[in-house]
Coordinates of C-alpha atoms and ligand atoms in Angstrom, one line a residue:
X1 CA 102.1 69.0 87.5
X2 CA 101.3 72.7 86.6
X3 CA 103.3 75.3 85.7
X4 CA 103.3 78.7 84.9
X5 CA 106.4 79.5 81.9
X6 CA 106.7 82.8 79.9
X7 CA 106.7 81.3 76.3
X8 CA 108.1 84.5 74.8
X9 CA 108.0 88.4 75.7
X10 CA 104.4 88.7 76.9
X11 CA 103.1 85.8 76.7
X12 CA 102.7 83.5 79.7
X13 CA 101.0 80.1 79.2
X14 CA 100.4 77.3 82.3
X15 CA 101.8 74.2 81.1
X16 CA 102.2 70.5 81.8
X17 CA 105.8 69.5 83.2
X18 CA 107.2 66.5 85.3
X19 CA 107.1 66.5 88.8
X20 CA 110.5 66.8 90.3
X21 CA 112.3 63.8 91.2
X22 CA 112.8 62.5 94.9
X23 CA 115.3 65.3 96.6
X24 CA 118.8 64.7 96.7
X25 CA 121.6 65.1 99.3
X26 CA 121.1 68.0 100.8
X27 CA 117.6 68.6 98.8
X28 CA 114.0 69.0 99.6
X29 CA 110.9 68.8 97.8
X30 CA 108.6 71.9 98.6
X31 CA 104.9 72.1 97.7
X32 CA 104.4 75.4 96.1
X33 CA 101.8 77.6 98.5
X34 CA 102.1 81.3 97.1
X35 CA 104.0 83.6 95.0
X36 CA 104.1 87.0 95.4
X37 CA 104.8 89.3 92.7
X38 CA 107.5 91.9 91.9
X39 CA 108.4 94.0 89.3
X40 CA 111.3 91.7 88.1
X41 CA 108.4 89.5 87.2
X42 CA 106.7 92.5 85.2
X43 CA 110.5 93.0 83.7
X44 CA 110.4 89.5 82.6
X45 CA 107.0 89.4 81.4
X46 CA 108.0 92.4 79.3
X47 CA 111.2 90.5 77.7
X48 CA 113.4 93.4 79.5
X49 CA 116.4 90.6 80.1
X50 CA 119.7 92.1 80.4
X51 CA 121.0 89.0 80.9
X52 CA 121.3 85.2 79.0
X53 CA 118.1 83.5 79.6
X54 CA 116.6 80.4 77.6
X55 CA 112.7 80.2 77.3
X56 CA 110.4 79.0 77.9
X57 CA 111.3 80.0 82.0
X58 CA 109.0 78.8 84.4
X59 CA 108.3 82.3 86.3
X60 CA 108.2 83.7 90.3
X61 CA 111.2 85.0 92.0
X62 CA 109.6 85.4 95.8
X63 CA 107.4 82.9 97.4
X64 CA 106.5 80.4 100.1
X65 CA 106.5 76.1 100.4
X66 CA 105.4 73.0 102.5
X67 CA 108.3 70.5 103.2
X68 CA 106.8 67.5 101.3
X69 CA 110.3 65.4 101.1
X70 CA 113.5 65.6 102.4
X71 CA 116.7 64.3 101.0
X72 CA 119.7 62.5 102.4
X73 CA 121.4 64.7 105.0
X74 CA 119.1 67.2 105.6
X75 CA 118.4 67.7 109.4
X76 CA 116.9 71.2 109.4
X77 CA 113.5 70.8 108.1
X78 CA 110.6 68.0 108.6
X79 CA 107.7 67.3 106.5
X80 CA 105.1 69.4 106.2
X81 CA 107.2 72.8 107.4
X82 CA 106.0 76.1 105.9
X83 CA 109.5 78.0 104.9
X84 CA 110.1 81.0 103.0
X85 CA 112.5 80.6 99.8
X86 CA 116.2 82.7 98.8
X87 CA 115.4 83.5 95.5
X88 CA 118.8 83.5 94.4
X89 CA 120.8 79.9 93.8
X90 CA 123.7 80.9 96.0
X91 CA 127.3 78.6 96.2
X92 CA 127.2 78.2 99.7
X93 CA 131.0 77.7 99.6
X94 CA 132.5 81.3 99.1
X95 CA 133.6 83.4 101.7
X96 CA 130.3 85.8 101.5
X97 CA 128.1 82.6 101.7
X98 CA 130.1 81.0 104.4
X99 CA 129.6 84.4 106.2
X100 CA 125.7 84.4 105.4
X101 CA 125.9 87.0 103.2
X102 CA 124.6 85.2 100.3
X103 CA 123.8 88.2 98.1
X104 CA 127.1 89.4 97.8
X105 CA 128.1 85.1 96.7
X106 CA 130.7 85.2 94.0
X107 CA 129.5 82.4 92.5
X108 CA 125.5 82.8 92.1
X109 CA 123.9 80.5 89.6
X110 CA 121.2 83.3 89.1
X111 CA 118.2 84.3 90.3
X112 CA 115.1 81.8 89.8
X113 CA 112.2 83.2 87.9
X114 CA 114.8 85.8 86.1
X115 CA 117.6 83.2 85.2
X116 CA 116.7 80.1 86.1
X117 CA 112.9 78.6 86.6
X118 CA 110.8 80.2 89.3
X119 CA 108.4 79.3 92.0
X120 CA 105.3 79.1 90.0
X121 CA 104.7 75.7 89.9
X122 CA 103.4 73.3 92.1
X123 CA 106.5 71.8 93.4
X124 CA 110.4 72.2 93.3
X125 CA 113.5 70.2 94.6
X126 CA 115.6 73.4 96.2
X127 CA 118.8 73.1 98.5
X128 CA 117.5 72.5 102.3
X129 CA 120.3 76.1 103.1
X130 CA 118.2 78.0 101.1
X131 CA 115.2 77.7 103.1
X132 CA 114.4 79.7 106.0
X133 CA 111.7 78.1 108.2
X134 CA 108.3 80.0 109.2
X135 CA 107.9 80.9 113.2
X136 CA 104.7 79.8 114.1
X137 CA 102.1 83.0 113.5
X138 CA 103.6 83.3 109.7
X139 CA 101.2 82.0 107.0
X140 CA 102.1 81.0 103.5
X141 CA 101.5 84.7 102.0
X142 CA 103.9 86.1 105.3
X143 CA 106.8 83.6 104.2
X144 CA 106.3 84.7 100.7
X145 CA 106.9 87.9 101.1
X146 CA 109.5 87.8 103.9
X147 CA 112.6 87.4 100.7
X148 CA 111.8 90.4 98.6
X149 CA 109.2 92.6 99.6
X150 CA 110.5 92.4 103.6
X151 CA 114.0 91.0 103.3
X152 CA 114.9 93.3 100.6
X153 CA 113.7 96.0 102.8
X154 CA 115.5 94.8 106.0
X155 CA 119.0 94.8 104.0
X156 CA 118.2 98.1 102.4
X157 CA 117.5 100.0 105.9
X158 CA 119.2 98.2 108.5
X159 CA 122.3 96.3 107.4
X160 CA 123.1 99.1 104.5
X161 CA 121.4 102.6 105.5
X162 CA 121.7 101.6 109.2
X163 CA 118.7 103.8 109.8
X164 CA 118.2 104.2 113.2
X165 CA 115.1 105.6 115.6
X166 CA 113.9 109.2 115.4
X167 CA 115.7 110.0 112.2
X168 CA 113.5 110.6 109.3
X169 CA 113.7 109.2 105.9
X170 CA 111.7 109.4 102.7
X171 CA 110.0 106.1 101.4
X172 CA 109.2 106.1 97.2
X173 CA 106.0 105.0 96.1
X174 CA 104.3 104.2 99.4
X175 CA 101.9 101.5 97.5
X176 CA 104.3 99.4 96.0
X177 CA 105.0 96.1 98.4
X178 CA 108.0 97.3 99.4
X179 CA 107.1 100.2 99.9
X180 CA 104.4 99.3 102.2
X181 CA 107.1 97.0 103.8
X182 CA 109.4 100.1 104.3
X183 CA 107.3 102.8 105.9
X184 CA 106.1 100.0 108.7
X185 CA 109.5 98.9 109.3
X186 CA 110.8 102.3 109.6
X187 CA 107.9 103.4 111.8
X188 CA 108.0 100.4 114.1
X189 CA 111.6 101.8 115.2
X190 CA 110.4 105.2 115.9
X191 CA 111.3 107.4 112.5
X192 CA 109.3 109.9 111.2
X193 CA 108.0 109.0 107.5
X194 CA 107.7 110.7 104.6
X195 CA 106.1 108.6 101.8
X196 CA 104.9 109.5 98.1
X197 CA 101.6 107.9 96.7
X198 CA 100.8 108.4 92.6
X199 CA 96.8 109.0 93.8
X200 CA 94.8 110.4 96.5
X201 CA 93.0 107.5 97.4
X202 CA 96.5 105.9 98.4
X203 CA 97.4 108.9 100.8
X204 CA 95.0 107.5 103.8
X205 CA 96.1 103.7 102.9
X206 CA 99.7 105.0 103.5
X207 CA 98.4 106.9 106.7
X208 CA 97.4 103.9 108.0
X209 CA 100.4 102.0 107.6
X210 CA 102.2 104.5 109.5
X211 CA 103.3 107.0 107.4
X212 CA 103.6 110.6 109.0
X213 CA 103.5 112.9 105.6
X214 CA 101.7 111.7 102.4
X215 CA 102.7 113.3 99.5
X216 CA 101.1 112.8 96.2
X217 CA 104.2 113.0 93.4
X218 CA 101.7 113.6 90.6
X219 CA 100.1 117.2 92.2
X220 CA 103.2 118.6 93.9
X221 CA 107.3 118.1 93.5
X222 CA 108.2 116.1 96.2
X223 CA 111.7 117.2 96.4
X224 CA 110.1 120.3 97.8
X225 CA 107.3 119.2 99.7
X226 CA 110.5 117.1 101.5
X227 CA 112.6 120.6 102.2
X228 CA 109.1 122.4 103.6
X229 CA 108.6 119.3 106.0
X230 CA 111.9 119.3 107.3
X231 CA 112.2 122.9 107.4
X232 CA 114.9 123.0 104.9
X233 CA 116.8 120.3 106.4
X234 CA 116.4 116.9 104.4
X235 CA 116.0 114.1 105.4
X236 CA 118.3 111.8 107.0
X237 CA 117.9 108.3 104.6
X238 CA 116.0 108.6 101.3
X239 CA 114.6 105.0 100.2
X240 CA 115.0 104.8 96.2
X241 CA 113.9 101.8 93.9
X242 CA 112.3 104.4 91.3
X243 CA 115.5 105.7 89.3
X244 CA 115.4 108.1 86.4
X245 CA 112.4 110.1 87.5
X246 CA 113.0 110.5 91.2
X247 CA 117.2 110.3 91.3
X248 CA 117.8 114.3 91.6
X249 CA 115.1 114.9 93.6
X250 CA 116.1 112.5 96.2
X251 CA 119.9 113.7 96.6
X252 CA 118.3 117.0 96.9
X253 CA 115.8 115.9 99.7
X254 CA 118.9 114.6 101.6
X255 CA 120.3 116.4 104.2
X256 CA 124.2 117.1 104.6
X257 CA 125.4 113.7 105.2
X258 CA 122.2 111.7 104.2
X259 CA 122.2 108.3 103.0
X260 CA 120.4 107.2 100.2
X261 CA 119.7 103.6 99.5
X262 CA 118.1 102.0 96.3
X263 CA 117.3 98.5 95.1
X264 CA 115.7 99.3 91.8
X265 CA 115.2 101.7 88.8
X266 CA 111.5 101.2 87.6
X267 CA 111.5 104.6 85.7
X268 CA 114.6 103.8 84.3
X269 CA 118.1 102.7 84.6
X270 CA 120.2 105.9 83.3
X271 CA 120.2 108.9 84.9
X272 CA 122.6 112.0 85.4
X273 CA 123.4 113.3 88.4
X274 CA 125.3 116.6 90.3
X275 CA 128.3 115.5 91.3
X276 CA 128.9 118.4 93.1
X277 CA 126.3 118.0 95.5
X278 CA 127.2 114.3 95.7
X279 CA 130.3 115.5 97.5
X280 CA 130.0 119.1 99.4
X281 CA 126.9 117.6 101.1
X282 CA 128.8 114.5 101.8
X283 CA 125.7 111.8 100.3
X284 CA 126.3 108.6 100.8
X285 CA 125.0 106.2 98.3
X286 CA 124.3 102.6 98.9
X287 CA 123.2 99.8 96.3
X288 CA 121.3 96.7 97.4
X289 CA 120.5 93.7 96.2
X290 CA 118.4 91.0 97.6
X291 CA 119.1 90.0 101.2
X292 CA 121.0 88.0 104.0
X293 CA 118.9 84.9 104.9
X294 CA 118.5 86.5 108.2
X295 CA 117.1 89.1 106.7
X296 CA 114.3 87.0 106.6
X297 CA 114.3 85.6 109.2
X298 CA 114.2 89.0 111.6
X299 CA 110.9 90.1 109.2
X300 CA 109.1 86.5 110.0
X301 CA 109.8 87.4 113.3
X302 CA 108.5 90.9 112.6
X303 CA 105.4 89.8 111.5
X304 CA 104.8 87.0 114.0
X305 CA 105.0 89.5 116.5
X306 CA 102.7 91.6 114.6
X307 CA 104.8 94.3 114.3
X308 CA 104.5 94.2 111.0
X309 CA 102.1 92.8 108.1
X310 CA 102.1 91.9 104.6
X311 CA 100.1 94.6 102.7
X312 CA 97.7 92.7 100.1
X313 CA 96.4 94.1 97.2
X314 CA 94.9 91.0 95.6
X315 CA 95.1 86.8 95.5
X316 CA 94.8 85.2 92.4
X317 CA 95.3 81.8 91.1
X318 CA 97.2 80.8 87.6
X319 CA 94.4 82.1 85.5
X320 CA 94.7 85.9 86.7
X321 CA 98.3 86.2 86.1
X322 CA 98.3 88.4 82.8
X323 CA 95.9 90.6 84.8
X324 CA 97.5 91.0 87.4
X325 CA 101.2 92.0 85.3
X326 CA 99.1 94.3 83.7
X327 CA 98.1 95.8 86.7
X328 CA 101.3 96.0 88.7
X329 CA 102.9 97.7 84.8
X330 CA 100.1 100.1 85.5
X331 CA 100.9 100.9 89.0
X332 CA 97.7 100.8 90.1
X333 CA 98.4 98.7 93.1
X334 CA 98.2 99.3 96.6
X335 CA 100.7 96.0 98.0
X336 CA 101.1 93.1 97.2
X337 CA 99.4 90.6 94.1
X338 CA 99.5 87.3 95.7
X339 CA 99.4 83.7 93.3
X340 CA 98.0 81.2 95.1
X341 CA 99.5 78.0 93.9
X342 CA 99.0 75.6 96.3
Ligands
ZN401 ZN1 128.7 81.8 97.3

């Protein structure tokens, strides 16, 4: 079977590998259907590992199967299921797991596509627990997004921000996936949403998705832009995953007791900050990580109520891969880049 494995920084080659052997206990075998893209892919395409990692390393950390096999003692799934995958290769034993909150799991194997071989390849023998099944309504490219690009999102405003309706909160780079996942989630529960695009032709794509101010980072500071909107207020969550170049100008878009919640640091991981403002206007700053598998589960349900929809920027199969990191390294994406493996 096929296989898509970074060789070395950069270089990404689709090789030849045995097919999985019949699942374990507790095992199934999926059939691969799609993969959708993040920028830990782009990180590991690039060779930015800060952590042990042997190569080659089949890549994909989000994506979407069909329950070909199952193993002894798994009663959960049937054949030919469509489930969404946990990306991470959680204990299941620890307390956190044991209280479904897998990301915080004290003894995770890593996370596959980063650590351990991803989902891009045609099929994989996974635990049956880390598979959340698809409600009828969810495609293959809805259960691939719903770990990452939706789950993620989930964690980050609900479980951690606990963003509720009619605040307002500011959503970073409205065109990236989970972005785009972010201003419809917060919109669906009745918040007002500021969002940032890099271009003019994303402002009306982020219009559409719900967002109530567009503002493009490039022409004006948004920092400010935030304080005019508010009328010198701030906002009452900021939504981070950009780092170095937006950090200060989010705890100053924050009002007195604002919340700010990141999962990522594309620009960069070091930054220095005002502690001053950090305490006498009370911020509150949350780091996130991946999800709870209900996390996924609520955004399947999301989307199967149409409440919410994956944002597509392109589908490509195993030969438009390099393109498509290139793309996503040049941010000139609107969503999500969708390989279709299966
Ligand atoms: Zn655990």
């Amino acid at each position: 079977m096929r296989a898509l494995q970074l060789i070395e920084d950069r270089r990404l080659e689709l090789v030849d590998v045995a097919p999985p052997p019949p699942p374990a206990v507790g095992e199934v075998t999926l059939r691969i259907k799609a993969v959708a893209l993040n920028h830990i892919d782009v990180w590991g395409w690039r060779g930015m590992a800060f952590a042990k990692r042997k190569l080659p390393l089949t890549v994909g950390a989000e994506a979407s199967g069909e329950v070909e096999a199952i193993g002894p003692g798994v009663s959960n799934l049937v054949p030919g299921q469509l489930v969404s995958i946990y990306g991470a290769r959680t204990c299941g034993l620890c307390r956190a797991c044991r209280e479904k909150r897998d990301n915080l799991c004290e003894h995770v194997g890593g996370v596959h596509g980063f650590h351990l071989d991803g989902f891009a390849q045609e099929k994989i023998n996974l635990p049956a627990r880390l598979l959340v099944p698809a409600p009828p309504g969810v495609d293959a490219i809805g259960a691939a997004v719903a770990p990452v690009t939706f789950g993620t999102v989930e964690h980050m405003l609900f479980d951690n921000a606990k963003l509720e309706p009619g605040e307002t909160i500011l959503v970073h780079a409205g065109g990236s996936g989970i972005g785009s996942a972010a201003i419809q989630l917060a919109k669906k529960i009745g918040c007002t949403v500021i969002t940032t695009v890099g271009s003019n032709d994303k402002i009306e794509k982020a219009k559409a998705l719900g967002a109530d101010h567009v503002i493009n980072y490039r022409e004006d500071r948004f920092e400010g832009v935030v304080r005019k909107i508010t009328r010198k207020k701030g906002v009452d969550v900021v939504f981070e995953h950009v780092g170095k170049d937006t950090w200060a100008g989010s705890m100053f878009s924050l009002k007195r007791g604002g919340r700010l919640v990141t999962c990522g640091s594309t620009s960069g991981v070091s930054t220095e900050m005002n502690l001053m403002m950090l305490f006498q206007q009370q911020l509150k700053l949350l780091g996130s990580f991946g999800c709870r598998m209900e996390n996924m589960a609520n955004a399947m349900q999301k989307m199967a109520a149409g409440l919410v929809a994956p944002v597509i920027d392109t589908e490509v199969g195993f030969d438009g891969i390099d393109a498509a990191l290139k793309r996503m390294e040049g941010r000139d994406v609107f969503g999500k880049i969708i390989l279709r493996v299966g």
